[in-house]
Short mmCIF file of C-alpha atoms in Angstrom, two decimals:
data_model
loop_
_atom_site.label_atom_id
_atom_site.label_comp_id
_atom_site.label_asym_id
_atom_site.label_seq_id
_atom_site.Cartn_x
_atom_site.Cartn_y
_atom_site.Cartn_z
CA MET W 1 -15.82 10.75 7.84
CA ALA W 2 -17.72 11.28 11.08
CA ILE W 3 -21.44 10.68 11.01
CA VAL W 4 -23.83 11.82 13.69
CA SER W 5 -27.24 10.30 13.10
CA VAL W 6 -30.36 10.71 15.14
CA SER W 7 -32.73 9.29 12.58
CA ASN W 8 -35.98 7.92 13.99
CA SER W 9 -35.60 9.88 17.20
CA PHE W 10 -36.87 13.26 18.24
CA LEU W 11 -34.65 15.47 20.37
CA THR W 12 -36.41 18.07 22.46
CA PHE W 13 -35.09 19.62 25.63
CA ASN W 14 -37.29 20.57 28.55
CA SER W 15 -34.64 20.97 31.23
CA PRO W 16 -30.91 21.68 31.61
CA ASN W 17 -30.36 18.04 32.63
CA GLN W 18 -31.84 16.84 29.36
CA LEU W 19 -29.63 19.26 27.48
CA ARG W 20 -26.49 18.00 29.26
CA LEU W 21 -27.40 14.38 28.57
CA SER W 22 -28.05 15.11 24.92
CA ARG W 23 -24.78 17.02 24.60
CA ARG W 24 -22.89 14.03 26.00
CA ARG W 25 -24.75 11.72 23.62
CA PHE W 26 -23.75 13.78 20.58
CA SER W 27 -20.15 14.05 21.82
CA ALA W 28 -19.91 10.30 22.23
CA MET W 29 -21.20 9.71 18.72
CA ALA W 30 -19.01 12.27 16.93
CA THR W 31 -15.46 11.31 16.03
CA SER W 32 -14.16 14.70 14.85
CA THR W 33 -14.59 18.41 15.46
CA THR W 34 -16.87 18.65 12.44
CA GLY W 35 -20.52 17.68 12.29
CA VAL W 36 -23.41 18.52 14.59
CA ARG W 37 -23.28 19.07 18.33
CA VAL W 38 -25.66 20.32 20.99
CA ALA W 39 -24.70 23.37 23.04
CA GLU W 40 -26.30 25.61 25.61
CA GLY W 41 -27.27 28.92 24.07
CA GLU W 42 -28.51 32.25 25.34
CA GLY W 43 -31.13 31.97 28.06
CA ASN W 44 -30.01 28.34 28.58
CA LEU W 45 -31.89 27.40 25.42
CA PRO W 46 -30.54 24.42 23.45
CA LYS W 47 -28.91 25.15 20.14
CA LEU W 48 -27.26 23.02 17.48
CA VAL W 49 -23.82 23.92 16.16
CA LEU W 50 -23.05 22.69 12.64
CA THR W 51 -19.39 22.74 11.58
CA SER W 52 -18.25 21.85 8.08
CA PRO W 53 -14.91 20.16 7.37
CA GLN W 54 -13.74 23.57 6.11
CA ASN W 55 -14.63 25.14 9.50
CA SER W 56 -17.67 27.08 8.36
CA GLU W 57 -20.26 27.07 11.11
CA ALA W 58 -23.95 27.67 11.74
CA GLU W 59 -25.94 27.83 14.97
CA ILE W 60 -29.61 26.88 15.13
CA TYR W 61 -31.89 27.31 18.14
CA LEU W 62 -34.55 24.62 18.47
CA PHE W 63 -36.89 27.33 19.73
CA GLY W 64 -38.29 28.71 16.51
CA GLY W 65 -36.00 26.52 14.38
CA CYS W 66 -34.03 29.75 14.06
CA ILE W 67 -30.58 29.94 12.47
CA THR W 68 -28.85 32.69 14.45
CA SER W 69 -25.31 32.51 13.08
CA TRP W 70 -23.51 31.63 9.84
CA LYS W 71 -19.76 31.96 10.01
CA VAL W 72 -17.46 31.29 7.10
CA ALA W 73 -14.03 29.76 7.71
CA SER W 74 -12.53 33.18 8.50
CA GLY W 75 -14.86 33.39 11.51
CA LYS W 76 -16.86 36.29 10.10
CA ASP W 77 -20.56 36.05 10.93
CA LEU W 78 -22.76 36.99 7.98
CA LEU W 79 -26.06 36.96 9.90
CA PHE W 80 -27.26 39.48 12.49
CA VAL W 81 -29.16 39.12 15.75
CA ARG W 82 -30.64 42.33 17.09
CA PRO W 83 -29.37 43.62 20.44
CA ASP W 84 -32.95 43.65 21.74
CA ALA W 85 -33.42 39.93 20.99
CA VAL W 86 -34.65 37.87 23.93
CA PHE W 87 -34.12 34.17 24.51
CA ASN W 88 -36.93 33.39 26.93
CA LYS W 89 -39.40 31.41 24.75
CA ILE W 90 -41.95 34.15 25.32
CA LYS W 91 -41.04 36.17 22.24
CA PRO W 92 -39.52 34.91 18.97
CA ILE W 93 -35.79 35.40 18.46
CA SER W 94 -35.25 38.72 16.68
CA GLY W 95 -32.55 38.05 14.14
CA GLY W 96 -30.82 35.37 12.12
CA ILE W 97 -33.29 33.52 9.91
CA PRO W 98 -36.67 33.32 11.66
CA HIS W 99 -39.56 31.38 10.15
CA CYS W 100 -42.75 33.12 9.13
CA PHE W 101 -45.35 30.33 9.03
CA PRO W 102 -48.25 29.76 8.40
CA GLN W 103 -48.67 33.48 7.76
CA PHE W 104 -46.37 36.24 6.61
CA GLY W 105 -47.01 39.64 8.17
CA PRO W 106 -50.30 40.63 9.81
CA GLY W 107 -53.51 38.77 9.07
CA LEU W 108 -56.06 36.48 10.65
CA ILE W 109 -53.58 35.11 13.19
CA GLN W 110 -50.60 36.59 15.02
CA GLN W 111 -47.92 38.52 13.13
CA HIS W 112 -45.76 36.13 11.06
CA GLY W 113 -47.57 33.08 12.45
CA PHE W 114 -46.41 30.67 15.15
CA GLY W 115 -43.53 28.74 13.56
CA ARG W 116 -40.98 31.03 15.20
CA ASN W 117 -42.64 30.62 18.61
CA MET W 118 -42.53 26.82 18.92
CA ASP W 119 -39.89 24.19 19.71
CA TRP W 120 -38.67 22.25 16.70
CA SER W 121 -37.25 18.72 17.02
CA VAL W 122 -34.21 17.09 15.45
CA VAL W 123 -35.09 14.16 13.22
CA ASP W 124 -31.79 13.61 11.42
CA SER W 125 -28.23 14.93 11.26
CA GLN W 126 -25.22 14.00 9.17
CA ASN W 127 -21.64 15.03 8.61
CA ALA W 128 -20.41 14.31 5.09
CA ASP W 129 -17.03 14.89 3.45
CA ASP W 130 -17.87 18.45 2.43
CA ASN W 131 -20.72 19.62 4.67
CA ALA W 132 -22.66 19.22 7.90
CA ALA W 133 -26.44 18.87 7.85
CA VAL W 134 -29.39 18.64 10.21
CA THR W 135 -33.12 18.23 9.66
CA LEU W 136 -35.64 19.75 12.07
CA GLU W 137 -39.33 19.04 12.34
CA LEU W 138 -42.32 21.04 13.51
CA LYS W 139 -45.75 19.45 13.92
CA ASP W 140 -49.09 20.74 15.07
CA GLY W 141 -49.89 20.65 18.78
CA PRO W 142 -52.27 22.24 21.27
CA TYR W 143 -50.57 25.64 20.96
CA SER W 144 -50.73 25.76 17.17
CA ARG W 145 -54.20 24.21 17.04
CA ALA W 146 -55.55 26.95 19.28
CA ILE W 147 -54.35 29.47 16.68
CA TRP W 148 -54.69 27.56 13.40
CA ASP W 149 -56.72 24.37 13.57
CA PHE W 150 -54.89 22.16 11.07
CA ALA W 151 -52.57 19.16 11.24
CA PHE W 152 -49.26 19.69 9.43
CA GLN W 153 -45.63 18.69 9.29
CA ALA W 154 -42.79 21.10 8.53
CA LEU W 155 -39.35 19.65 7.76
CA TYR W 156 -36.41 22.07 7.66
CA LYS W 157 -33.05 20.84 6.41
CA VAL W 158 -30.01 23.03 6.99
CA ILE W 159 -26.65 22.33 5.31
CA VAL W 160 -23.39 24.17 5.99
CA GLY W 161 -20.76 23.92 3.29
CA ALA W 162 -17.36 25.53 2.80
CA ASP W 163 -18.76 28.95 1.82
CA SER W 164 -22.48 28.27 1.75
CA LEU W 165 -25.59 27.86 3.86
CA SER W 166 -28.54 26.06 2.30
CA THR W 167 -32.02 25.34 3.60
CA GLU W 168 -34.94 23.26 2.41
CA LEU W 169 -38.40 23.80 3.87
CA LYS W 170 -41.09 21.17 3.20
CA ILE W 171 -44.65 21.71 4.40
CA THR W 172 -47.02 18.72 4.32
CA ASN W 173 -50.75 18.68 4.97
CA THR W 174 -51.31 15.79 7.40
CA ASP W 175 -54.93 16.81 8.03
CA ASP W 176 -58.08 15.38 6.45
CA LYS W 177 -59.07 18.79 5.06
CA PRO W 178 -57.26 21.31 2.84
CA PHE W 179 -55.46 24.35 4.19
CA SER W 180 -53.71 27.43 2.82
CA PHE W 181 -50.66 29.26 4.14
CA SER W 182 -48.04 31.86 3.34
CA THR W 183 -44.46 31.75 4.54
CA ALA W 184 -41.05 33.43 4.45
CA LEU W 185 -37.49 33.23 5.71
CA HIS W 186 -37.03 36.59 7.45
CA THR W 187 -33.25 36.70 6.92
CA TYR W 188 -31.27 39.35 8.81
CA PHE W 189 -27.88 39.98 7.16
CA ARG W 190 -25.08 41.72 9.00
CA ALA W 191 -24.45 44.82 6.90
CA SER W 192 -23.67 48.48 6.70
CA SER W 193 -27.14 49.67 5.77
CA ALA W 194 -25.68 52.82 4.19
CA GLY W 195 -23.48 50.74 1.88
CA ALA W 196 -25.60 47.64 1.29
CA SER W 197 -27.27 46.94 -2.05
CA VAL W 198 -29.23 44.27 -3.93
CA ARG W 199 -29.05 43.49 -7.64
CA GLY W 200 -31.50 41.43 -9.68
CA LEU W 201 -34.84 43.02 -8.83
CA LYS W 202 -35.20 45.38 -11.80
CA GLY W 203 -38.55 44.92 -13.53
CA CYS W 204 -40.33 43.31 -10.57
CA LYS W 205 -43.76 44.49 -9.48
CA THR W 206 -43.43 46.16 -6.09
CA LEU W 207 -45.66 46.73 -3.10
CA ASN W 208 -44.04 49.58 -1.20
CA LYS W 209 -45.15 49.77 2.43
CA ASP W 210 -43.57 53.19 2.94
CA PRO W 211 -45.18 55.35 4.21
CA ASP W 212 -48.29 53.29 5.05
CA PRO W 213 -47.80 49.54 5.61
CA LYS W 214 -51.56 48.98 5.56
CA ASN W 215 -51.91 50.54 2.12
CA PRO W 216 -48.89 49.53 0.05
CA ILE W 217 -48.23 51.45 -3.14
CA GLU W 218 -48.03 49.33 -6.30
CA GLY W 219 -45.15 50.05 -8.62
CA LYS W 220 -42.32 48.62 -10.68
CA GLU W 221 -38.66 48.45 -9.73
CA GLU W 222 -36.66 50.51 -12.22
CA ARG W 223 -33.27 50.42 -10.50
CA ASP W 224 -30.46 48.04 -11.36
CA VAL W 225 -29.10 48.40 -7.84
CA VAL W 226 -31.50 48.75 -4.90
CA THR W 227 -30.08 50.50 -1.83
CA PHE W 228 -31.20 51.27 1.72
CA PRO W 229 -30.98 55.07 2.07
CA GLY W 230 -33.66 55.26 4.76
CA PHE W 231 -36.71 53.30 5.88
CA VAL W 232 -37.27 50.40 3.49
CA ASP W 233 -40.18 47.93 3.54
CA CYS W 234 -40.90 46.68 0.06
CA VAL W 235 -42.31 43.47 -1.41
CA TYR W 236 -41.11 42.27 -4.82
CA LEU W 237 -43.59 39.95 -6.52
CA ASP W 238 -42.45 37.18 -8.87
CA ALA W 239 -38.84 37.88 -8.01
CA PRO W 240 -36.05 36.04 -9.83
CA ASN W 241 -34.48 32.93 -8.33
CA GLU W 242 -31.09 34.62 -7.91
CA LEU W 243 -30.16 37.93 -6.27
CA GLN W 244 -26.76 39.47 -5.58
CA PHE W 245 -26.38 41.09 -2.18
CA ASP W 246 -23.49 43.38 -1.25
CA ASN W 247 -23.51 43.81 2.53
CA GLY W 248 -21.38 46.95 2.42
CA LEU W 249 -18.77 45.23 4.58
CA GLY W 250 -16.77 43.62 1.81
CA ASP W 251 -18.90 40.50 1.27
CA ASN W 252 -20.89 39.64 -1.84
CA ILE W 253 -23.54 37.01 -1.16
CA ILE W 254 -25.43 35.16 -3.88
CA ILE W 255 -29.00 34.35 -2.83
CA LYS W 256 -30.50 31.54 -4.91
CA ASN W 257 -33.86 29.87 -4.39
CA THR W 258 -36.39 27.49 -5.80
CA ASN W 259 -40.12 27.99 -5.23
CA TRP W 260 -39.78 31.12 -3.09
CA SER W 261 -41.67 33.27 -5.58
CA ASP W 262 -41.30 36.66 -3.88
CA ALA W 263 -38.71 38.78 -2.08
CA VAL W 264 -38.90 41.37 0.69
CA LEU W 265 -36.38 44.09 1.55
CA TRP W 266 -36.59 45.68 4.99
CA ASN W 267 -34.64 48.09 7.13
CA PRO W 268 -36.42 49.94 9.95
CA HIS W 269 -34.08 52.96 9.88
CA THR W 270 -34.55 55.20 12.92
CA GLN W 271 -37.45 53.09 14.22
CA MET W 272 -34.61 50.91 15.60
CA GLU W 273 -32.02 53.56 16.36
CA ALA W 274 -29.77 51.14 18.27
CA CYS W 275 -29.06 48.79 15.37
CA TYR W 276 -30.55 49.79 12.01
CA ARG W 277 -27.12 50.76 10.66
CA ASP W 278 -25.83 47.21 11.25
CA PHE W 279 -28.25 45.03 9.26
CA VAL W 280 -30.67 44.74 6.40
CA CYS W 281 -33.23 42.02 5.71
CA VAL W 282 -33.34 40.33 2.31
CA GLU W 283 -36.10 37.76 2.58
CA ASN W 284 -37.29 34.93 0.38
CA ALA W 285 -41.05 34.64 0.65
CA LYS W 286 -44.16 32.93 -0.67
CA LEU W 287 -46.79 35.60 -0.16
CA GLY W 288 -49.67 34.24 -2.21
CA ASP W 289 -51.62 31.53 -0.46
CA VAL W 290 -50.30 28.01 -1.02
CA LYS W 291 -53.23 25.58 -0.92
CA LEU W 292 -52.51 21.97 0.02
CA GLU W 293 -54.98 19.13 -0.14
CA PRO W 294 -54.62 16.32 2.43
CA GLY W 295 -51.33 14.51 1.83
CA GLN W 296 -49.89 17.18 -0.46
CA SER W 297 -46.56 18.93 0.17
CA TRP W 298 -44.86 22.16 -0.83
CA THR W 299 -41.06 22.55 -0.86
CA ALA W 300 -38.77 25.55 -1.26
CA THR W 301 -35.00 25.88 -1.06
CA GLN W 302 -32.60 28.73 -0.37
CA LEU W 303 -28.85 28.78 -1.02
CA LEU W 304 -26.63 31.52 0.38
CA SER W 305 -23.08 31.51 -0.90
CA ILE W 306 -20.07 33.81 -0.95
CA SER W 307 -19.11 34.90 -4.44
#
């Protein structure tokens, strides 16, 4: 078993030289092709590559703590990055699994918050017999404080298994005053939007943002199988902790969660003519405000697996 551990250190990269040094450091510590390594990504941004012993793989950019790729052993990528995505640290990465924190959607601060616009740090990584794992951290700083004046810690653990990708997000209030937040994992799945479908949402209360996102229509999901025939932007409140997603490309993905109380389905249809046919978003979310007193934490997990 090869173990790559960076516990008690914080890896951030401010220059290509730092990236090269860190890549050599990881290479020297790893003793097999599995585990965690640093690579140079798009726009020369550092990314982590996690490879399981079964050759499943995930890529995570430290900018935004964004998982941009999840490949099973066959090499098929089950996530989608939009062709208009930019890797310049000016805009968030459009695709993969971006973070929405400390706000989902529009509100008092910028759309979907700032978690996807900041550099995360590596605090631990490990390669076990059946998976590869890494833990990232985001803490408050001048940029976040100018937007949302609270001290916090976000820990994000990502584990790649043989046919699975799991995440654990833990938010801790490190301030001396309470705060509230909402959050989501804005997951983009590679799909044929015309053939994709989701099971498990029947009976949920819905907030349908079509046609007016500012005035969602309340309703109840009556369908056993939810499809994407056109523009879709719908919130499902108190969603179940397991959904079945058929990506229309021959893959059935089980989406399990703990403590993500809501779900969101989105496809922009012709608003993104270049790519809407190639993806759908099935998002785990916590849309009601989570209030944390000083020292309190909130944790949620997501498990994606091939059925």
